[in-house]
Amino acid sequence: MDALDLARWQFGVTTVYHFLFVPLTIGLGVFVAGLQTAWHLTGEEHYLRLTKFFGKLFLINFAMGVVTGIVQEFQFGMNWSEYSTFVGDVFGAPLAMEALLAFFMESTFLGLWIFGWDRLPKRVHLACIWAAAIGSNLSAYFILAANAWMKHPVGYEVVDGRARMTDLWAVLTNSTALAQVPHVIGASFVVAGGFVLAVSGYWLLRTRADMWRGVARAALVMTAVAGAVVVGSGDMSAKLAHEQQPMKLAVAEGLERDTAGAPFTIAPGIEIPKVVSFLSTGDFDATVQGAEDVQRRFEELFGPGDYRPDQGVVFWSYRVMLGLGMVTVGLSVLGLWLTRRRRPMPGWLARLFVLALPLPLAAVIAGWLLSEVGRQPWTVAGELLTAASVSPGVSLAEVAVSLTIFTLLYGALAVAEAVLLTRHVRGGLEAPEPVPAAEKLEPSLMY
Amino acid sequence: MIDLWFVIIAFLWSGYFVLEGFDFGVGLLAPFVSRGGAEQRQTLRTIGPVWDGNEVWLITAVGAMFAAFPAWYSGLFSTFYLPVVLILVGLIVRGVGLEWRGKVSDPFWCDLGILIGSALPAFLWGAVFADLLLDSALAAVVGGTFTLALCALHGAVFLALRTDGRVRHRARVAALAMSAAALPLAVIALSSLGSGLGAGGRQGAGLVLELGSLPALAAMGTLAAAVALVWRRREGWAFTATAAATVLTSVAVFARLRVAPLPGLTLAEAASGPYTLTMLTWIGLITLPFVLVYQGWTYWVFRKRVSLVH
């Protein structure tokens, strides 16, 4: 165990933890904006109450996403100074753009939304939640453009041992990013849809109110549509991985040798013939590279070394992502079918909805493990090894201290957030107010 | 181009210290200027709509450093590793405390988080920059204590400007009390900064040091003026003065960092290539005006003094 291992653990722990909150911020923000738009258009009181109810849950979660995100931006410099110095010229630009174009918008307009119920004209107030929601989604684009560059670097040259950007447009339209953005944003909407489903499932069991059936239906539509986007963009990603990240694909598929008509392995020993060749190229008989052969080719290219990522993590996280993702989307399609044309919501279905919260969240985390563990041993594919990226001046003891602090703090906050969300979900909607709610101070959203 | 980006980064950091400076001050003073839940809410609602947007100035400053001066960014935060960890811990517990306190049954832990989370970064940013410039533990303690007192004073004046009733009165008293600490500390911290009397006074910086002493002197002057203005109940002008003192302190710091952003590193060595800097300049030119306008608009929307709501 050295400083490098601990720094990797810290990055993994803090990043996975950060991403527990991000998908809800991305998807739920748009959902809340949609609810408020519905209130604006129909004037029906229950839409306002739903806006505030989900708005409160959104804010509890949003806070966690923001504060854990700050850590991310510092961590590159703190623990990965060699990496940062090497890539900053290219990688820093999307991060700076994220702050300027997305974070300012998100946080400023969210502040206006929380405190502006009685200060702003209704229409302007509605625009604020949309601006905040759009800001969140924009930030996802920029950070994914930066992340995609690590796996498929484009628009740069290496001068004096540092990457120099030569084409910003190429970085922002990296094919890897363009496939990854709809995949991650789609998955975020699946998670948010699953969250809303779980909440409405709980309330359907308690009240059978027609309103909750409507909420559940809306969440089912959101999950199903977003699920289709995830599947489509996932297919794009698989084909790109075939060209750009052969090692990741080979290890994820469990292929040792270059194989024509490569089968898909559901679990070791259970195979569906030719599926992997088809999924990665569109041709059932195409050759897909195997890990041993890629290793040999990489040794010729980059010199001796072990270029395989962790077989177990990559292989299984791929299957967890696929499996749990499919189950969630399947559940949403099933739900839509069973409740078609005003059919009532069966009780067992509402009970199943509670699963829609953990399943897609686990799928998303597995997806990130596949993506980033599968990138190893590189931080920038073909250019910089993870082992050469770590801060040389930061000692084992220092990383041990920070890893301990972050883990303990994050653990405590996770428990607090879970308790808080549960309490507010159980508390339900606030009673209709005698005074028009928009004109009254709203302490529950504010401090 | 390199100089332009150094100025932009100094601008972003200065903006951050001015804006988040009063957020920290309000967080520090909240337990002392308010009695009971309603006053506590009144106090914190002065920063409620804006603190998160203010914090983005830090995110932007750091992001811009990463993009424009990668070696400076990575060197700074890996050198001051543990202080930065503690700053992050502070920002985490403060942010969560602020957002959650209205949604829990007993806000004790949230309020503690806000207090600690305001104190840690307010002290540590000063300590980090003082240590970076003067390379001594004593300088770090003095620098940190100075920025802590400056934030508290800045926040107290902000509260006096933005509230009414008893909180306003107590905030004014707090501002006067804080100035008793802030003024002497300012003289010590800024004079050592301006004249480079710290343990590791850098060489070959003669001219810049002469120039560098101007903002430091001006910072002391505006701080003294701020105290006089608080005394005469000119809260708007007093706030302008504490904001100016914060900016001038930051300018004094960056005037010295201009020579060597880190020991043994020049700006030119740390900088990204001309293509990246040109692209960043265009992006900044297009987006920053919008940001300034809509953030300014937020302050306009919430310009009314915050009153007690039971």
Short mmCIF file of C-alpha atoms in Angstrom, two decimals, chain A residues 66-394:
data_model
loop_
_atom_site.label_atom_id
_atom_site.label_comp_id
_atom_site.label_asym_id
_atom_site.label_seq_id
_atom_site.Cartn_x
_atom_site.Cartn_y
_atom_site.Cartn_z
CA VAL A 66 -22.65 20.63 -4.73
CA VAL A 67 -20.43 20.15 -1.70
CA THR A 68 -19.05 16.81 -2.86
CA GLY A 69 -18.44 18.31 -6.30
CA ILE A 70 -16.14 20.99 -4.90
CA VAL A 71 -13.85 18.26 -3.62
CA GLN A 72 -13.55 16.88 -7.13
CA GLU A 73 -12.25 20.10 -8.60
CA PHE A 74 -9.49 20.41 -6.00
CA GLN A 75 -8.58 16.76 -5.98
CA PHE A 76 -6.95 16.76 -9.40
CA GLY A 77 -4.41 19.28 -8.14
CA MET A 78 -4.08 17.85 -4.63
CA ASN A 79 -3.55 14.18 -5.42
CA TRP A 80 -2.82 14.11 -9.14
CA SER A 81 -0.46 17.02 -9.68
CA GLU A 82 1.58 15.25 -12.38
CA TYR A 83 -1.62 14.46 -14.22
CA SER A 84 -2.91 18.03 -13.83
CA THR A 85 0.31 19.55 -15.07
CA PHE A 86 0.32 17.21 -18.06
CA VAL A 87 -3.33 17.69 -19.09
CA GLY A 88 -4.29 21.13 -17.73
CA ASP A 89 -3.87 22.84 -21.09
CA VAL A 90 -6.58 20.61 -22.56
CA PHE A 91 -8.52 19.24 -19.60
CA GLY A 92 -8.79 22.53 -17.72
CA ALA A 93 -10.69 24.30 -20.48
CA PRO A 94 -13.93 22.30 -20.18
CA LEU A 95 -13.70 22.59 -16.38
CA ALA A 96 -13.40 26.37 -16.60
CA MET A 97 -16.26 26.44 -19.10
CA GLU A 98 -18.33 24.27 -16.78
CA ALA A 99 -17.94 26.83 -14.00
CA LEU A 100 -18.58 29.85 -16.20
CA LEU A 101 -21.42 28.48 -18.31
CA ALA A 102 -23.11 25.98 -16.02
CA PHE A 103 -22.33 26.32 -12.31
CA PHE A 104 -22.97 30.06 -12.09
CA MET A 105 -26.30 29.61 -13.84
CA GLU A 106 -27.31 26.60 -11.76
CA SER A 107 -26.49 28.04 -8.36
CA THR A 108 -27.58 31.63 -8.96
CA PHE A 109 -30.97 30.75 -10.40
CA LEU A 110 -31.58 28.06 -7.83
CA GLY A 111 -30.99 30.67 -5.12
CA LEU A 112 -33.48 32.92 -6.87
CA TRP A 113 -35.96 30.06 -7.10
CA ILE A 114 -35.70 29.04 -3.43
CA PHE A 115 -36.06 32.55 -2.07
CA GLY A 116 -37.97 34.18 -4.90
CA TRP A 117 -41.47 32.71 -4.46
CA ASP A 118 -42.83 35.99 -3.15
CA ARG A 119 -40.35 38.32 -4.85
CA LEU A 120 -40.52 37.40 -8.51
CA PRO A 121 -43.33 37.43 -11.05
CA LYS A 122 -44.63 33.87 -11.49
CA ARG A 123 -43.31 33.56 -15.01
CA VAL A 124 -39.81 34.74 -14.06
CA HIS A 125 -39.82 32.43 -11.07
CA LEU A 126 -40.67 29.51 -13.34
CA ALA A 127 -37.85 30.53 -15.69
CA CYS A 128 -35.45 30.37 -12.73
CA ILE A 129 -36.01 26.67 -12.02
CA TRP A 130 -35.62 25.92 -15.71
CA ALA A 131 -32.38 27.90 -15.86
CA ALA A 132 -31.08 25.98 -12.84
CA ALA A 133 -32.10 22.64 -14.35
CA ILE A 134 -30.51 23.50 -17.69
CA GLY A 135 -27.36 24.59 -15.87
CA SER A 136 -27.09 21.16 -14.19
CA ASN A 137 -27.43 19.39 -17.52
CA LEU A 138 -24.89 21.68 -19.18
CA SER A 139 -22.40 20.98 -16.44
CA ALA A 140 -22.77 17.28 -17.16
CA TYR A 141 -21.84 17.92 -20.78
CA PHE A 142 -18.63 19.80 -19.96
CA ILE A 143 -17.38 17.39 -17.33
CA LEU A 144 -18.11 14.45 -19.62
CA ALA A 145 -16.20 16.12 -22.45
CA ALA A 146 -13.24 16.37 -20.06
CA ASN A 147 -13.70 12.77 -18.93
CA ALA A 148 -14.04 11.45 -22.48
CA TRP A 149 -10.73 13.05 -23.37
CA MET A 150 -8.98 10.83 -20.83
CA LYS A 151 -10.25 7.75 -22.61
CA HIS A 152 -9.97 9.04 -26.15
CA PRO A 153 -7.68 12.08 -26.30
CA VAL A 154 -8.21 14.30 -29.35
CA GLY A 155 -7.33 17.82 -30.48
CA TYR A 156 -3.89 18.01 -28.85
CA GLU A 157 -0.19 17.43 -29.31
CA VAL A 158 2.48 16.65 -26.72
CA VAL A 159 5.13 19.38 -26.44
CA ASP A 160 7.92 19.20 -23.85
CA GLY A 161 6.17 16.46 -21.93
CA ARG A 162 2.86 18.32 -21.64
CA ALA A 163 -0.31 18.03 -23.67
CA ARG A 164 -1.06 21.19 -25.65
CA MET A 165 -4.54 21.80 -27.01
CA THR A 166 -4.63 22.37 -30.76
CA ASP A 167 -8.38 22.18 -31.37
CA LEU A 168 -10.96 23.04 -28.73
CA TRP A 169 -13.82 22.13 -31.03
CA ALA A 170 -12.40 18.62 -31.43
CA VAL A 171 -12.26 18.29 -27.63
CA LEU A 172 -15.86 19.45 -27.24
CA THR A 173 -17.15 17.23 -30.05
CA ASN A 174 -15.08 14.17 -29.17
CA SER A 175 -17.05 11.18 -30.47
CA THR A 176 -16.54 9.47 -27.10
CA ALA A 177 -18.13 12.45 -25.35
CA LEU A 178 -21.03 12.67 -27.78
CA ALA A 179 -21.92 9.04 -27.06
CA GLN A 180 -21.28 9.38 -23.34
CA VAL A 181 -23.33 12.55 -22.75
CA PRO A 182 -26.74 11.10 -23.73
CA HIS A 183 -25.78 7.87 -21.96
CA VAL A 184 -25.04 9.54 -18.63
CA ILE A 185 -27.79 12.16 -18.81
CA GLY A 186 -30.27 9.48 -19.91
CA ALA A 187 -29.17 7.29 -17.01
CA SER A 188 -29.59 10.24 -14.66
CA PHE A 189 -33.18 10.65 -15.80
CA VAL A 190 -33.74 6.93 -15.24
CA VAL A 191 -32.42 7.32 -11.68
CA ALA A 192 -34.58 10.39 -11.09
CA GLY A 193 -37.60 8.65 -12.63
CA GLY A 194 -36.90 5.68 -10.37
CA PHE A 195 -36.72 7.97 -7.35
CA VAL A 196 -40.07 9.57 -8.19
CA LEU A 197 -41.52 6.09 -8.81
CA ALA A 198 -40.34 4.87 -5.42
CA VAL A 199 -41.84 7.90 -3.69
CA SER A 200 -45.14 7.63 -5.52
CA GLY A 201 -45.20 3.86 -4.98
CA TYR A 202 -44.99 4.49 -1.24
CA TRP A 203 -47.79 7.06 -1.39
CA LEU A 204 -49.97 4.92 -3.66
CA LEU A 205 -49.88 2.18 -1.04
CA ARG A 206 -50.89 4.65 1.64
CA THR A 207 -53.55 6.73 -0.08
CA ARG A 208 -54.52 5.43 -3.52
CA ALA A 209 -54.96 9.06 -4.44
CA ASP A 210 -55.46 9.68 -8.12
CA MET A 211 -52.82 12.36 -7.96
CA TRP A 212 -50.09 9.84 -7.10
CA ARG A 213 -51.14 7.62 -9.97
CA GLY A 214 -50.55 10.60 -12.26
CA VAL A 215 -47.13 11.24 -10.73
CA ALA A 216 -46.20 7.57 -11.10
CA ARG A 217 -47.32 7.57 -14.74
CA ALA A 218 -45.24 10.66 -15.46
CA ALA A 219 -42.22 9.01 -13.84
CA LEU A 220 -42.83 5.82 -15.84
CA VAL A 221 -42.83 7.80 -19.08
CA MET A 222 -39.67 9.63 -18.04
CA THR A 223 -37.91 6.37 -17.12
CA ALA A 224 -38.97 4.55 -20.27
CA VAL A 225 -37.99 7.37 -22.66
CA ALA A 226 -34.69 7.99 -20.85
CA GLY A 227 -34.11 4.21 -20.85
CA ALA A 228 -34.41 4.15 -24.65
CA VAL A 229 -31.83 6.95 -24.86
CA VAL A 230 -29.51 5.02 -22.54
CA VAL A 231 -29.78 1.87 -24.64
CA GLY A 232 -29.21 3.71 -27.91
CA SER A 233 -26.23 5.69 -26.68
CA GLY A 234 -24.85 2.62 -24.91
CA ASP A 235 -24.83 0.89 -28.28
CA MET A 236 -22.89 3.85 -29.72
CA SER A 237 -20.42 3.65 -26.82
CA ALA A 238 -19.86 -0.07 -27.39
CA LYS A 239 -19.06 0.51 -31.06
CA LEU A 240 -16.71 3.37 -30.18
CA ALA A 241 -15.01 1.26 -27.51
CA HIS A 242 -14.36 -1.36 -30.20
CA GLU A 243 -12.33 1.23 -32.12
CA GLN A 244 -10.95 3.38 -29.32
CA GLN A 245 -10.68 1.26 -26.18
CA PRO A 246 -10.11 -2.33 -27.32
CA MET A 247 -8.63 -3.42 -24.00
CA LYS A 248 -11.64 -2.25 -22.01
CA LEU A 249 -14.01 -4.01 -24.38
CA ALA A 250 -11.97 -7.23 -24.38
CA VAL A 251 -11.82 -7.39 -20.58
CA ALA A 252 -15.48 -6.42 -20.17
CA GLU A 253 -16.48 -9.17 -22.58
CA GLY A 254 -14.06 -11.68 -21.11
CA LEU A 255 -12.32 -12.30 -24.46
CA GLU A 256 -8.74 -13.51 -24.18
CA ARG A 257 -7.94 -13.86 -27.89
CA ASP A 258 -8.94 -11.95 -30.99
CA THR A 259 -12.18 -13.70 -31.92
CA ALA A 260 -14.30 -13.70 -35.06
CA GLY A 261 -18.03 -13.98 -34.28
CA ALA A 262 -17.33 -13.29 -30.61
CA PRO A 263 -20.04 -14.55 -28.20
CA PHE A 264 -21.57 -12.61 -25.32
CA THR A 265 -20.83 -14.20 -21.97
CA ILE A 266 -23.75 -13.71 -19.56
CA ALA A 267 -21.79 -15.38 -16.78
CA PRO A 268 -18.72 -17.59 -17.18
CA GLY A 269 -19.90 -20.67 -19.07
CA ILE A 270 -23.17 -19.20 -20.41
CA GLU A 271 -22.63 -17.72 -23.84
CA ILE A 272 -24.78 -16.31 -26.64
CA PRO A 273 -22.90 -16.78 -29.90
CA LYS A 274 -21.80 -13.87 -32.09
CA VAL A 275 -23.58 -11.18 -30.06
CA VAL A 276 -20.48 -9.23 -29.04
CA SER A 277 -19.25 -9.02 -32.63
CA PHE A 278 -22.65 -7.73 -33.67
CA LEU A 279 -22.97 -5.22 -30.80
CA SER A 280 -19.52 -3.79 -31.33
CA THR A 281 -19.48 -3.63 -35.12
CA GLY A 282 -22.96 -4.36 -36.52
CA ASP A 283 -21.55 -7.51 -38.15
CA PHE A 284 -22.09 -10.96 -36.58
CA ASP A 285 -18.84 -12.35 -37.95
CA ALA A 286 -16.50 -9.42 -37.29
CA THR A 287 -13.34 -9.95 -35.27
CA VAL A 288 -13.26 -8.48 -31.76
CA GLN A 289 -9.88 -8.07 -30.11
CA GLY A 290 -8.99 -10.19 -27.10
CA ALA A 291 -7.14 -9.03 -24.00
CA GLU A 292 -4.02 -11.16 -24.50
CA ASP A 293 -3.59 -9.98 -28.07
CA VAL A 294 -4.20 -6.34 -27.13
CA GLN A 295 -1.64 -6.73 -24.36
CA ARG A 296 0.90 -7.98 -26.88
CA ARG A 297 0.14 -5.11 -29.29
CA PHE A 298 0.34 -2.54 -26.47
CA GLU A 299 3.74 -3.93 -25.41
CA GLU A 300 4.98 -3.42 -28.95
CA LEU A 301 3.60 0.13 -28.95
CA PHE A 302 4.31 1.34 -25.43
CA GLY A 303 7.03 -1.01 -24.18
CA PRO A 304 6.84 -3.66 -21.47
CA GLY A 305 4.13 -3.35 -18.84
CA ASP A 306 0.77 -4.72 -17.76
CA TYR A 307 -1.95 -3.00 -19.74
CA ARG A 308 -4.89 -4.98 -18.40
CA PRO A 309 -7.42 -3.39 -16.08
CA ASP A 310 -8.83 -5.40 -13.19
CA GLN A 311 -10.60 -8.32 -14.84
CA GLY A 312 -13.15 -9.04 -12.10
CA VAL A 313 -14.30 -5.45 -11.56
CA VAL A 314 -14.60 -4.61 -15.25
CA PHE A 315 -16.30 -7.88 -16.27
CA TRP A 316 -18.87 -7.87 -13.48
CA SER A 317 -19.59 -4.13 -13.34
CA TYR A 318 -20.51 -4.36 -17.03
CA ARG A 319 -23.04 -7.09 -16.29
CA VAL A 320 -24.45 -5.35 -13.23
CA MET A 321 -24.91 -2.16 -15.26
CA LEU A 322 -26.62 -3.97 -18.12
CA GLY A 323 -28.76 -6.20 -15.92
CA LEU A 324 -30.02 -3.67 -13.41
CA GLY A 325 -30.50 -1.05 -16.11
CA MET A 326 -32.59 -3.44 -18.17
CA VAL A 327 -34.69 -4.47 -15.17
CA THR A 328 -35.46 -0.82 -14.38
CA VAL A 329 -36.45 0.06 -17.91
CA GLY A 330 -38.42 -3.19 -18.15
CA LEU A 331 -40.28 -2.26 -14.97
CA SER A 332 -41.22 1.11 -16.42
CA VAL A 333 -42.48 -0.39 -19.67
CA LEU A 334 -44.45 -3.00 -17.72
CA GLY A 335 -45.93 -0.29 -15.51
CA LEU A 336 -46.99 1.80 -18.48
CA TRP A 337 -48.64 -1.22 -20.11
CA LEU A 338 -50.52 -2.30 -16.97
CA THR A 339 -51.86 1.19 -16.28
CA ARG A 340 -52.75 2.02 -19.88
CA ARG A 341 -56.08 3.76 -20.56
CA ARG A 342 -56.96 4.66 -16.99
CA ARG A 343 -56.46 1.14 -15.67
CA PRO A 344 -55.84 1.22 -11.87
CA MET A 345 -52.38 0.73 -10.44
CA PRO A 346 -52.06 -2.78 -8.95
CA GLY A 347 -50.81 -2.82 -5.37
CA TRP A 348 -47.99 -5.27 -6.09
CA LEU A 349 -46.73 -2.93 -8.82
CA ALA A 350 -46.64 0.03 -6.44
CA ARG A 351 -44.65 -2.18 -4.08
CA LEU A 352 -42.20 -3.04 -6.86
CA PHE A 353 -41.70 0.67 -7.56
CA VAL A 354 -39.75 0.97 -4.32
CA LEU A 355 -37.03 -1.08 -6.04
CA ALA A 356 -36.81 1.54 -8.76
CA LEU A 357 -34.69 3.70 -6.47
CA PRO A 358 -31.71 1.42 -5.69
CA LEU A 359 -31.57 -0.54 -8.94
CA PRO A 360 -30.75 2.22 -11.44
CA LEU A 361 -28.47 3.93 -8.92
CA ALA A 362 -26.47 0.71 -8.61
CA ALA A 363 -26.45 0.39 -12.41
CA VAL A 364 -25.06 3.91 -12.78
CA ILE A 365 -22.30 3.30 -10.25
CA ALA A 366 -21.43 0.01 -11.96
CA GLY A 367 -21.31 1.91 -15.26
CA TRP A 368 -18.76 4.34 -13.85
CA LEU A 369 -16.66 1.51 -12.47
CA LEU A 370 -16.68 -0.11 -15.90
CA SER A 371 -15.77 3.17 -17.54
CA GLU A 372 -12.98 4.28 -15.21
CA VAL A 373 -11.53 1.02 -13.89
CA GLY A 374 -11.64 -0.15 -17.49
CA ARG A 375 -9.48 2.84 -18.48
CA GLN A 376 -6.63 1.61 -16.29
CA PRO A 377 -3.64 1.54 -16.25
CA TRP A 378 -3.93 4.89 -18.01
CA THR A 379 -5.21 8.26 -16.88
CA VAL A 380 -4.88 9.51 -20.45
CA ALA A 381 -5.13 6.56 -22.82
CA GLY A 382 -1.83 5.92 -24.55
CA GLU A 383 -0.22 9.04 -23.09
CA LEU A 384 0.00 8.97 -19.31
CA LEU A 385 -0.08 6.09 -16.85
CA THR A 386 -1.98 6.38 -13.58
CA ALA A 387 1.19 5.51 -11.70
CA ALA A 388 2.92 8.53 -13.28
CA SER A 389 -0.01 10.88 -12.53
CA VAL A 390 0.04 10.99 -8.76
CA SER A 391 1.42 13.95 -6.75
CA PRO A 392 5.04 13.14 -5.90
CA GLY A 393 5.12 15.49 -2.90
CA VAL A 394 2.06 14.17 -1.08
#
